[in-house]
Amino acid sequence: MTRRAAGVWCEQAMWDGRIEHGVRLSVDSGGVVAAVETGAAPRPGDLVLNGVVFPAASNAHSHAFHRVLRGRTHTGGADSFWTWRQAMYQAAGTLTPDLYEEAATAVFAEMLTAGYTSVAEFNYVHHQPDGTPYSGHDMELALGRAARAAGIRLTLLDTCYLAGGFGEPLAPEQLRFGDGSAQAWLQRLARLREAFEAEFDPSEASIGAALHSVRAVPEEALADIAGGLDPELPLHIHVSEQPAENDACLRATGLTPVQLLGKHNLLSPRLSAIHATHLCPQDIELLGSAGATVVMCPTTEADLADGIGPAAGLASAGVRIALGSDQHAVLDPWLEMRALEHGERLASGTRGRFAPADLHQALSDGGAAAQGRRVPGFAAGRMCDLMAVDPASARTAGADPAQLALCATAQDVTAVVVGGVLAADRGQHVRLGDPGRLLATAIRNLDAAAGVQMTETVSGAKA
């Protein structure tokens, strides 16, 4: 990795919603901003960032292996969330620790060059395909090493996944996700934390917790987890992504998923509810009263036809909004911001639901907070994690620099800085090179392991 400069100079920078010129950041040995000057000139040895510089993106929800599905699940007519899920299970079944490390390294490199410098990786592929545990935490350590190779900050959300649905056992393709019981998951989680602390600096890789969903974690297990989980850990869960999930939860418990979490004291500021697309007014009130985060994944929710979640209503209720790329149908933080605002416009018939500064806050601060990480940006005490954008590309020429969230894409990201160090330069990873080459190789190797062709798709629904 390139040596950390003593200072980073930005030609222009978006700071608290306004554009400042000649912003110079002093950076300490840990990559944290120590001091900020405006109207400054660069000093000898500074890392110079031209264009308009923004706090880097914090990816609040990722499934790295889903990247292999991009462009492969659109057969037309019979496509649904549930047919997509069958393709996802097939992809999960091909993973080995070595293949996963290679694939995740490529995905994280693509992510970083797009402007993300941290990621919450929601991982439930724990064991061998038949459910037999690996001798160590092989899959989780593979993800940690992939993040370290790519230079992206990782919060690995180790996921509890115990059931195939309300009152249903795990299906054969889900066996590698399960630990048998809440107590067994809690014990493995504790051992995993020790393994990560032994191998990784917490600034580069740390452990959080996740529940896959209320349909995958029985109610009695929720009670055990609420009593046994370290309250300091971030906790994430998929919530109300599909109407069918809500209907099944109501039939089984008489409550919505959010209400069920509230019943078991799992609603709190450390909770991040993923998607939260189909909520009733009481759900919104409960999440707001708890000070929880909702992680919207707009490009995934569009790709899977999930629907448009009530983002503005949640924000008005006191919910923090964060953004994730989820299945990586698109890996572009600028398109996630734009899709959030456009979804609100389409649902409400009103423009300007989120100001550009609000979109950046969701992208950067919201995602970092959901990971339990120090936020990136331009104030002392923040991480010196930044992304620079070309204001004169075919997409951005003529735009108000403060409104680039409404027109820029990852193609316009000219530099990405992690902890004061240049990590990506005009779409190329400084150490790993072209992410496209890495991805092509990794996907080819996964295909070879699965014995499939590049154009093969999966059909057939499983409700």
Tab-separated table of C-alpha atoms in Angstrom:
chain	number	residue	atom	x	y	z
A	1	MET	CA	0.000	0.000	0.000
A	2	THR	CA	1.153	3.519	-0.768
A	3	ARG	CA	2.704	5.382	2.168
A	4	ARG	CA	0.297	7.600	4.119
A	5	ALA	CA	0.837	11.280	3.413
A	6	ALA	CA	1.009	13.752	6.280
A	7	GLY	CA	-1.744	15.731	4.633
A	8	VAL	CA	-4.483	15.421	2.020
A	9	TRP	CA	-5.355	18.496	-0.037
A	10	CYS	CA	-8.719	18.722	-1.793
A	11	GLU	CA	-9.330	21.173	-4.619
A	12	GLN	CA	-12.998	21.277	-3.563
A	13	ALA	CA	-14.766	19.370	-0.806
A	14	MET	CA	-18.360	18.857	0.284
A	15	TRP	CA	-18.363	19.632	3.994
A	16	ASP	CA	-21.650	19.717	5.932
A	17	GLY	CA	-23.621	20.162	2.738
A	18	ARG	CA	-21.602	23.068	1.366
A	19	ILE	CA	-18.699	23.221	-1.058
A	20	GLU	CA	-15.407	24.528	0.342
A	21	HIS	CA	-12.267	25.280	-1.708
A	22	GLY	CA	-8.695	24.393	-0.825
A	23	VAL	CA	-9.492	21.989	2.031
A	24	ARG	CA	-6.413	20.495	3.639
A	25	LEU	CA	-6.608	17.614	6.113
A	26	SER	CA	-3.826	16.712	8.524
A	27	VAL	CA	-3.883	12.958	9.097
A	28	ASP	CA	-2.525	11.086	12.120
A	29	SER	CA	-0.764	7.718	12.087
A	30	GLY	CA	-4.080	5.884	12.418
A	31	GLY	CA	-5.573	7.493	9.326
A	32	VAL	CA	-7.805	9.807	11.372
A	33	VAL	CA	-8.266	13.480	10.506
A	34	ALA	CA	-6.334	15.529	13.055
A	35	ALA	CA	-7.027	19.069	11.766
A	36	VAL	CA	-8.798	20.821	8.894
A	37	GLU	CA	-7.950	24.035	7.034
A	38	THR	CA	-9.975	25.757	4.321
A	39	GLY	CA	-8.669	28.146	1.692
A	40	ALA	CA	-5.312	26.390	2.022
A	41	ALA	CA	-2.656	25.537	-0.531
A	42	PRO	CA	-1.142	22.056	-0.794
A	43	ARG	CA	2.146	21.454	0.995
A	44	PRO	CA	5.089	19.403	-0.226
A	45	GLY	CA	4.351	15.717	0.208
A	46	ASP	CA	0.565	16.135	0.388
A	47	LEU	CA	-1.738	13.768	-1.438
A	48	VAL	CA	-3.479	16.080	-3.910
A	49	LEU	CA	-7.075	15.327	-4.894
A	50	ASN	CA	-8.474	17.318	-7.789
A	51	GLY	CA	-12.148	17.724	-8.614
A	52	VAL	CA	-14.809	17.577	-5.898
A	53	VAL	CA	-14.087	15.398	-2.869
A	54	PHE	CA	-16.736	13.740	-0.683
A	55	PRO	CA	-16.683	11.504	2.401
A	56	ALA	CA	-16.260	7.952	1.166
A	57	ALA	CA	-19.221	5.604	0.959
A	58	SER	CA	-19.936	3.142	3.789
A	59	ASN	CA	-21.670	0.029	2.451
A	60	ALA	CA	-24.194	-0.997	5.104
A	61	HIS	CA	-25.320	-4.291	3.519
A	62	SER	CA	-23.433	-6.734	1.302
A	63	HIS	CA	-23.566	-10.393	0.323
A	64	ALA	CA	-20.281	-10.736	-1.557
A	65	PHE	CA	-21.064	-14.039	-3.284
A	66	HIS	CA	-24.295	-12.665	-4.773
A	67	ARG	CA	-22.105	-10.761	-7.242
A	68	VAL	CA	-21.831	-13.949	-9.321
A	69	LEU	CA	-25.576	-13.653	-10.084
A	70	ARG	CA	-25.297	-10.307	-11.876
A	71	GLY	CA	-26.857	-10.610	-15.321
A	72	ARG	CA	-27.854	-14.284	-14.868
A	73	THR	CA	-31.305	-14.286	-13.279
A	74	HIS	CA	-33.442	-12.500	-15.875
A	75	THR	CA	-35.186	-15.149	-17.970
A	76	GLY	CA	-38.401	-13.174	-18.387
A	77	GLY	CA	-41.994	-13.984	-17.540
A	78	ALA	CA	-41.646	-16.367	-14.596
A	79	ASP	CA	-38.881	-14.459	-12.788
A	80	SER	CA	-39.556	-13.612	-9.141
A	81	PHE	CA	-37.771	-13.063	-5.859
A	82	TRP	CA	-38.221	-16.769	-5.179
A	83	THR	CA	-36.674	-17.968	-8.465
A	84	TRP	CA	-33.807	-15.586	-7.810
A	85	ARG	CA	-33.420	-17.171	-4.376
A	86	GLN	CA	-32.994	-20.618	-5.941
A	87	ALA	CA	-30.156	-19.255	-8.085
A	88	MET	CA	-28.616	-17.747	-4.956
A	89	TYR	CA	-28.712	-21.117	-3.171
A	90	GLN	CA	-26.946	-22.736	-6.112
A	91	ALA	CA	-24.231	-20.081	-5.973
A	92	ALA	CA	-23.828	-20.551	-2.208
A	93	GLY	CA	-23.424	-24.293	-2.708
A	94	THR	CA	-20.319	-23.836	-4.883
A	95	LEU	CA	-18.306	-21.861	-2.340
A	96	THR	CA	-15.175	-23.178	-0.685
A	97	PRO	CA	-12.926	-21.065	1.541
A	98	ASP	CA	-10.366	-20.602	-1.228
A	99	LEU	CA	-12.932	-19.792	-3.898
A	100	TYR	CA	-14.735	-17.432	-1.553
A	101	GLU	CA	-11.562	-15.567	-0.657
A	102	GLU	CA	-10.749	-15.116	-4.338
A	103	ALA	CA	-14.283	-13.990	-5.226
A	104	ALA	CA	-14.668	-11.679	-2.235
A	105	THR	CA	-11.293	-10.067	-2.907
A	106	ALA	CA	-12.502	-9.207	-6.415
A	107	VAL	CA	-15.873	-7.931	-5.194
A	108	PHE	CA	-14.282	-5.809	-2.476
A	109	ALA	CA	-11.833	-4.403	-5.019
A	110	GLU	CA	-14.739	-3.463	-7.295
A	111	MET	CA	-16.484	-1.939	-4.299
A	112	LEU	CA	-13.480	0.125	-3.272
A	113	THR	CA	-12.795	1.517	-6.719
A	114	ALA	CA	-16.443	2.650	-6.856
A	115	GLY	CA	-15.988	4.727	-3.687
A	116	TYR	CA	-16.795	2.412	-0.772
A	117	THR	CA	-14.162	2.204	1.962
A	118	SER	CA	-16.056	0.073	4.492
A	119	VAL	CA	-18.567	-2.748	4.206
A	120	ALA	CA	-20.970	-4.641	6.447
A	121	GLU	CA	-20.772	-8.180	5.062
A	122	PHE	CA	-23.881	-10.178	6.023
A	123	ASN	CA	-22.507	-13.721	6.046
A	124	TYR	CA	-24.433	-16.927	6.600
A	125	VAL	CA	-22.266	-19.364	4.590
A	126	HIS	CA	-20.581	-20.832	7.651
A	127	HIS	CA	-20.117	-24.565	7.123
A	128	GLN	CA	-19.549	-27.197	4.477
A	129	PRO	CA	-22.463	-27.865	2.089
A	130	ASP	CA	-23.784	-30.770	4.187
A	131	GLY	CA	-23.676	-28.667	7.355
A	132	THR	CA	-20.458	-30.171	8.729
A	133	PRO	CA	-18.397	-27.431	10.405
A	134	TYR	CA	-14.987	-26.564	9.046
A	135	SER	CA	-12.062	-27.233	11.359
A	136	GLY	CA	-11.770	-23.492	11.981
A	137	HIS	CA	-13.700	-20.405	10.946
A	138	ASP	CA	-12.606	-21.008	7.379
A	139	MET	CA	-15.289	-19.080	5.497
A	140	GLU	CA	-15.269	-16.110	7.847
A	141	LEU	CA	-11.485	-15.837	7.881
A	142	ALA	CA	-11.538	-16.028	4.075
A	143	LEU	CA	-13.729	-12.914	4.027
A	144	GLY	CA	-11.460	-11.142	6.490
A	145	ARG	CA	-8.393	-11.882	4.380
A	146	ALA	CA	-10.208	-10.782	1.227
A	147	ALA	CA	-11.066	-7.441	2.812
A	148	ARG	CA	-7.490	-6.976	3.972
A	149	ALA	CA	-6.186	-7.739	0.473
A	150	ALA	CA	-8.580	-5.219	-1.050
A	151	GLY	CA	-7.903	-2.610	1.635
A	152	ILE	CA	-11.561	-2.143	2.573
A	153	ARG	CA	-12.707	-1.944	6.195
A	154	LEU	CA	-14.827	-5.003	7.028
A	155	THR	CA	-17.542	-5.475	9.619
A	156	LEU	CA	-18.352	-9.171	9.288
A	157	LEU	CA	-21.933	-9.707	10.410
A	158	ASP	CA	-21.967	-13.324	11.523
A	159	THR	CA	-25.511	-14.495	10.864
A	160	CYS	CA	-27.826	-16.758	12.829
A	161	TYR	CA	-29.864	-18.934	10.429
A	162	LEU	CA	-31.784	-21.789	12.076
A	163	ALA	CA	-34.965	-22.494	10.099
A	164	GLY	CA	-36.226	-22.699	6.526
A	165	GLY	CA	-39.348	-20.744	7.437
A	166	PHE	CA	-41.882	-20.530	10.257
A	167	GLY	CA	-42.135	-24.062	11.632
A	168	GLU	CA	-39.934	-25.475	8.870
A	169	PRO	CA	-36.514	-27.157	9.149
A	170	LEU	CA	-33.590	-26.035	7.033
A	171	ALA	CA	-33.808	-27.256	3.452
A	172	PRO	CA	-30.837	-29.264	2.096
A	173	GLU	CA	-29.445	-26.190	0.323
A	174	GLN	CA	-29.587	-24.255	3.613
A	175	LEU	CA	-27.738	-26.753	5.804
A	176	ARG	CA	-24.401	-24.950	5.565
A	177	PHE	CA	-26.021	-21.806	6.998
A	178	GLY	CA	-27.231	-23.320	10.280
A	179	ASP	CA	-25.745	-23.878	13.739
A	180	GLY	CA	-28.571	-25.973	15.196
A	181	SER	CA	-29.591	-23.649	18.020
A	182	ALA	CA	-29.282	-20.091	19.235
A	183	GLN	CA	-26.870	-21.163	21.955
A	184	ALA	CA	-24.625	-22.967	19.468
A	185	TRP	CA	-24.581	-19.853	17.273
A	186	LEU	CA	-23.741	-17.617	20.245
A	187	GLN	CA	-20.883	-19.918	21.209
A	188	ARG	CA	-19.488	-19.992	17.680
A	189	LEU	CA	-19.828	-16.218	17.471
A	190	ALA	CA	-17.763	-15.817	20.651
A	191	ARG	CA	-15.029	-18.056	19.256
A	192	LEU	CA	-15.104	-16.194	15.949
A	193	ARG	CA	-14.572	-12.874	17.709
A	194	GLU	CA	-11.479	-14.311	19.371
A	195	ALA	CA	-10.176	-15.598	16.036
A	196	PHE	CA	-10.660	-12.205	14.354
A	197	GLU	CA	-9.046	-10.333	17.225
A	198	ALA	CA	-6.032	-12.648	16.932
A	199	GLU	CA	-5.598	-12.142	13.163
A	200	PHE	CA	-6.896	-8.650	12.317
A	201	ASP	CA	-6.566	-5.117	13.563
A	202	PRO	CA	-10.116	-4.006	14.439
A	203	SER	CA	-9.698	-0.967	12.191
A	204	GLU	CA	-9.461	-3.354	9.208
A	205	ALA	CA	-11.802	-6.191	10.221
A	206	SER	CA	-14.195	-6.657	13.119
A	207	ILE	CA	-17.213	-8.778	14.026
A	208	GLY	CA	-20.870	-7.809	14.308
A	209	ALA	CA	-23.971	-9.970	14.581
A	210	ALA	CA	-26.972	-10.615	12.376
A	211	LEU	CA	-30.193	-12.577	12.402
A	212	HIS	CA	-31.084	-13.614	8.893
A	213	SER	CA	-34.806	-12.850	9.329
A	214	VAL	CA	-37.653	-13.686	11.690
A	215	ARG	CA	-38.625	-16.537	9.345
A	216	ALA	CA	-35.121	-18.053	9.743
A	217	VAL	CA	-34.783	-17.530	13.518
A	218	PRO	CA	-37.670	-19.047	15.527
A	219	GLU	CA	-39.315	-16.945	18.201
A	220	GLU	CA	-37.899	-18.987	21.081
A	221	ALA	CA	-34.416	-18.385	19.663
A	222	LEU	CA	-35.054	-14.631	19.554
A	223	ALA	CA	-35.562	-14.700	23.299
A	224	ASP	CA	-32.303	-16.613	23.854
A	225	ILE	CA	-30.386	-14.232	21.593
A	226	ALA	CA	-31.826	-11.126	23.241
A	227	GLY	CA	-30.538	-12.395	26.583
A	228	GLY	CA	-27.190	-13.766	25.426
A	229	LEU	CA	-25.849	-11.409	22.751
A	230	ASP	CA	-23.181	-8.869	23.692
A	231	PRO	CA	-25.061	-5.530	23.725
A	232	GLU	CA	-22.026	-3.755	22.257
A	233	LEU	CA	-22.205	-5.621	18.956
A	234	PRO	CA	-24.005	-4.116	15.963
A	235	LEU	CA	-27.052	-6.250	15.145
A	236	HIS	CA	-28.570	-6.466	11.649
A	237	ILE	CA	-31.621	-8.336	10.323
A	238	HIS	CA	-33.576	-8.563	7.062
A	239	VAL	CA	-37.045	-7.169	7.799
A	240	SER	CA	-40.256	-7.130	5.740
A	241	GLU	CA	-38.563	-7.375	2.357
A	242	GLN	CA	-41.516	-9.235	0.842
A	243	PRO	CA	-45.267	-9.155	1.666
A	244	ALA	CA	-45.162	-12.961	1.930
A	245	GLU	CA	-42.741	-12.629	4.852
A	246	ASN	CA	-45.147	-10.329	6.696
A	247	ASP	CA	-48.106	-12.620	6.004
A	248	ALA	CA	-46.253	-15.682	7.296
A	249	CYS	CA	-45.115	-13.842	10.431
A	250	LEU	CA	-48.638	-12.635	11.175
A	251	ARG	CA	-50.017	-16.153	10.778
A	252	ALA	CA	-47.341	-17.674	13.013
A	253	THR	CA	-47.092	-15.025	15.737
A	254	GLY	CA	-49.909	-12.512	15.327
A	255	LEU	CA	-47.285	-9.792	14.924
A	256	THR	CA	-45.364	-8.128	12.127
A	257	PRO	CA	-41.597	-8.778	12.025
A	258	VAL	CA	-40.840	-5.365	13.596
A	259	GLN	CA	-43.414	-5.937	16.319
A	260	LEU	CA	-41.966	-9.384	17.009
A	261	LEU	CA	-38.494	-7.877	17.421
A	262	GLY	CA	-39.963	-5.306	19.785
A	263	LYS	CA	-41.636	-8.018	21.842
A	264	HIS	CA	-38.198	-9.545	22.469
A	265	ASN	CA	-36.421	-6.253	23.233
A	266	LEU	CA	-34.363	-6.348	20.043
A	267	LEU	CA	-35.282	-2.843	18.879
A	268	SER	CA	-32.549	-0.414	19.911
A	269	PRO	CA	-30.056	2.079	18.440
A	270	ARG	CA	-27.664	-0.790	17.649
A	271	LEU	CA	-30.242	-2.475	15.381
A	272	SER	CA	-30.144	-2.127	11.602
A	273	ALA	CA	-33.262	-3.336	9.816
A	274	ILE	CA	-32.414	-4.260	6.229
A	275	HIS	CA	-34.901	-3.307	3.492
A	276	ALA	CA	-37.945	-2.576	5.726
A	277	THR	CA	-39.930	-2.227	2.516
A	278	HIS	CA	-43.404	-3.274	3.633
A	279	LEU	CA	-44.105	-1.588	6.968
A	280	CYS	CA	-47.289	-0.534	8.704
A	281	PRO	CA	-47.493	2.810	10.583
A	282	GLN	CA	-46.885	1.091	13.925
A	283	ASP	CA	-43.699	-0.522	12.567
A	284	ILE	CA	-42.386	2.898	11.529
A	285	GLU	CA	-43.212	4.364	14.925
A	286	LEU	CA	-41.479	1.487	16.738
A	287	LEU	CA	-38.307	1.782	14.675
A	288	GLY	CA	-38.221	5.553	15.145
A	289	SER	CA	-38.812	5.370	18.901
A	290	ALA	CA	-35.972	2.850	19.190
A	291	GLY	CA	-33.534	5.069	17.268
A	292	ALA	CA	-32.844	2.172	14.922
A	293	THR	CA	-31.254	2.297	11.487
A	294	VAL	CA	-32.977	1.157	8.311
A	295	VAL	CA	-30.631	0.076	5.542
A	296	MET	CA	-32.196	0.703	2.150
A	297	CYS	CA	-30.744	-1.160	-0.844
A	298	PRO	CA	-32.605	0.622	-3.653
A	299	THR	CA	-30.952	-0.965	-6.697
A	300	THR	CA	-31.412	-4.465	-5.262
A	301	GLU	CA	-34.981	-3.747	-4.193
A	302	ALA	CA	-35.685	-2.612	-7.748
A	303	ASP	CA	-33.911	-5.610	-9.298
A	304	LEU	CA	-35.865	-8.082	-7.132
A	305	ALA	CA	-39.160	-6.184	-7.497
A	306	ASP	CA	-39.376	-5.871	-3.708
A	307	GLY	CA	-41.128	-2.516	-3.820
A	308	ILE	CA	-40.346	1.003	-2.618
A	309	GLY	CA	-39.851	1.394	1.121
A	310	PRO	CA	-41.092	4.404	3.143
A	311	ALA	CA	-37.677	6.064	3.454
A	312	ALA	CA	-38.880	9.639	4.004
A	313	GLY	CA	-41.497	8.515	6.494
A	314	LEU	CA	-38.897	6.545	8.419
A	315	ALA	CA	-36.494	9.486	8.484
A	316	SER	CA	-39.279	11.775	9.721
A	317	ALA	CA	-39.992	9.286	12.518
A	318	GLY	CA	-36.379	9.464	13.744
A	319	VAL	CA	-34.913	6.448	11.955
A	320	ARG	CA	-31.365	6.767	10.651
A	321	ILE	CA	-31.195	5.846	6.950
A	322	ALA	CA	-28.199	3.976	5.559
A	323	LEU	CA	-27.520	2.502	2.123
A	324	GLY	CA	-26.241	-0.887	0.991
A	325	SER	CA	-25.470	-2.581	-2.305
A	326	ASP	CA	-26.798	-5.985	-1.113
A	327	GLN	CA	-26.626	-8.401	-4.077
A	328	HIS	CA	-24.454	-6.053	-6.209
A	329	ALA	CA	-26.730	-6.035	-9.233
A	330	VAL	CA	-25.124	-2.586	-9.327
A	331	LEU	CA	-22.009	-1.619	-7.403
A	332	ASP	CA	-22.216	2.159	-7.499
A	333	PRO	CA	-22.835	4.309	-4.417
A	334	TRP	CA	-23.947	7.224	-6.576
A	335	LEU	CA	-26.694	5.157	-8.152
A	336	GLU	CA	-27.818	3.967	-4.699
A	337	MET	CA	-28.217	7.588	-3.583
A	338	ARG	CA	-30.061	8.501	-6.727
A	339	ALA	CA	-32.329	5.434	-6.564
A	340	LEU	CA	-33.283	6.317	-2.984
A	341	GLU	CA	-34.458	9.773	-4.027
A	342	HIS	CA	-36.022	8.569	-7.279
A	343	GLY	CA	-37.949	5.840	-5.472
A	344	GLU	CA	-39.369	8.444	-3.126
A	345	ARG	CA	-40.338	10.641	-6.080
A	346	LEU	CA	-42.040	7.773	-7.884
A	347	ALA	CA	-43.949	6.697	-4.782
A	348	SER	CA	-44.986	10.207	-3.691
A	349	GLY	CA	-45.226	12.188	-6.913
A	350	THR	CA	-43.071	14.842	-5.230
A	351	ARG	CA	-39.493	15.933	-5.954
A	352	GLY	CA	-36.847	16.811	-3.410
A	353	ARG	CA	-37.678	14.229	-0.768
A	354	PHE	CA	-34.003	13.984	0.273
A	355	ALA	CA	-31.596	16.881	-0.222
A	356	PRO	CA	-28.193	15.941	-1.707
A	357	ALA	CA	-26.579	16.442	1.709
A	358	ASP	CA	-29.101	13.995	3.232
A	359	LEU	CA	-28.217	11.417	0.583
A	360	HIS	CA	-24.506	11.740	1.349
A	361	GLN	CA	-25.182	11.447	5.062
A	362	ALA	CA	-27.085	8.204	4.504
A	363	LEU	CA	-24.324	6.904	2.234
A	364	SER	CA	-21.407	7.793	4.511
A	365	ASP	CA	-22.410	8.477	8.124
A	366	GLY	CA	-25.422	6.165	8.186
A	367	GLY	CA	-23.500	3.196	6.866
A	368	ALA	CA	-20.534	3.724	9.180
A	369	ALA	CA	-22.807	4.050	12.217
A	370	ALA	CA	-24.588	0.816	11.241
A	371	GLN	CA	-21.196	-0.911	11.330
A	372	GLY	CA	-20.200	0.638	14.648
A	373	ARG	CA	-17.344	2.416	12.873
A	374	ARG	CA	-15.906	5.906	13.007
A	375	VAL	CA	-17.545	7.974	10.271
A	376	PRO	CA	-15.530	9.276	7.283
A	377	GLY	CA	-15.160	12.888	6.274
A	378	PHE	CA	-13.750	16.347	6.841
A	379	ALA	CA	-13.867	17.006	10.588
A	380	ALA	CA	-11.246	16.255	13.206
A	381	GLY	CA	-11.814	12.788	14.619
A	382	ARG	CA	-13.309	11.375	11.418
A	383	MET	CA	-11.595	8.761	9.290
A	384	CYS	CA	-9.704	10.217	6.338
A	385	ASP	CA	-11.734	8.064	3.931
A	386	LEU	CA	-12.602	10.057	0.815
A	387	MET	CA	-13.685	9.811	-2.810
A	388	ALA	CA	-12.905	12.402	-5.486
A	389	VAL	CA	-15.194	13.011	-8.445
A	390	ASP	CA	-14.558	14.555	-11.849
A	391	PRO	CA	-16.926	17.549	-12.177
A	392	ALA	CA	-16.398	17.851	-15.936
A	393	SER	CA	-17.273	14.411	-17.296
A	394	ALA	CA	-20.036	13.789	-19.818
A	395	ARG	CA	-22.332	13.087	-16.863
A	396	THR	CA	-21.291	15.856	-14.490
A	397	ALA	CA	-20.303	18.803	-16.720
A	398	GLY	CA	-22.203	21.914	-15.744
A	399	ALA	CA	-23.647	20.497	-12.530
A	400	ASP	CA	-23.669	22.359	-9.238
A	401	PRO	CA	-20.899	20.545	-7.304
A	402	ALA	CA	-23.201	20.223	-4.299
A	403	GLN	CA	-25.736	18.358	-6.472
A	404	LEU	CA	-23.438	15.728	-7.976
A	405	ALA	CA	-25.403	13.050	-6.118
A	406	LEU	CA	-28.102	13.547	-8.750
A	407	CYS	CA	-25.870	13.021	-11.798
A	408	ALA	CA	-22.490	11.391	-11.026
A	409	THR	CA	-21.763	7.665	-11.223
A	410	ALA	CA	-18.891	5.465	-10.113
A	411	GLN	CA	-17.354	6.090	-13.555
A	412	ASP	CA	-16.677	9.641	-12.385
A	413	VAL	CA	-14.779	8.595	-9.229
A	414	THR	CA	-11.167	9.525	-9.904
A	415	ALA	CA	-9.601	8.628	-6.550
A	416	VAL	CA	-10.484	6.733	-3.379
A	417	VAL	CA	-8.569	7.324	-0.149
A	418	VAL	CA	-8.556	4.964	2.841
A	419	GLY	CA	-7.063	6.359	6.039
A	420	GLY	CA	-5.147	9.047	4.155
A	421	VAL	CA	-3.711	6.551	1.648
A	422	LEU	CA	-4.561	6.462	-2.052
A	423	ALA	CA	-6.266	3.091	-2.625
A	424	ALA	CA	-7.861	3.495	-6.068
A	425	ASP	CA	-6.993	5.707	-9.006
A	426	ARG	CA	-9.418	6.193	-11.932
A	427	GLY	CA	-11.091	2.818	-11.599
A	428	GLN	CA	-7.911	0.860	-10.935
A	429	HIS	CA	-7.088	-0.629	-7.568
A	430	VAL	CA	-3.653	0.693	-6.591
A	431	ARG	CA	-2.386	-2.760	-5.527
A	432	LEU	CA	-4.668	-5.247	-7.282
A	433	GLY	CA	-5.161	-3.566	-10.642
A	434	ASP	CA	-8.296	-3.966	-12.741
A	435	PRO	CA	-11.286	-5.254	-10.730
A	436	GLY	CA	-12.902	-6.527	-13.937
A	437	ARG	CA	-10.011	-8.891	-14.530
A	438	LEU	CA	-10.192	-10.144	-10.936
A	439	LEU	CA	-13.944	-10.679	-11.171
A	440	ALA	CA	-13.771	-12.498	-14.494
A	441	THR	CA	-11.189	-14.921	-13.112
A	442	ALA	CA	-13.044	-15.502	-9.842
A	443	ILE	CA	-16.404	-16.108	-11.532
A	444	ARG	CA	-14.813	-18.423	-14.086
A	445	ASN	CA	-13.325	-20.467	-11.237
A	446	LEU	CA	-16.669	-20.609	-9.408
A	447	ASP	CA	-18.369	-21.727	-12.612
A	448	ALA	CA	-15.770	-24.442	-13.134
A	449	ALA	CA	-16.310	-25.687	-9.579
A	450	ALA	CA	-20.072	-25.783	-10.136
A	451	GLY	CA	-19.790	-27.264	-13.619
A	452	VAL	CA	-22.021	-24.578	-15.160
A	453	GLN	CA	-21.775	-22.363	-18.189
A	454	MET	CA	-21.656	-18.575	-18.052
A	455	THR	CA	-25.146	-18.287	-19.582
A	456	GLU	CA	-26.836	-20.907	-17.410
A	457	THR	CA	-29.735	-19.667	-15.274
A	458	VAL	CA	-31.906	-21.313	-12.671
A	459	SER	CA	-35.669	-21.644	-12.964
A	460	GLY	CA	-38.347	-22.956	-10.643
A	461	ALA	CA	-39.802	-21.217	-7.622
A	462	LYS	CA	-39.612	-22.180	-3.972
A	463	ALA	CA	-42.027	-20.196	-1.852
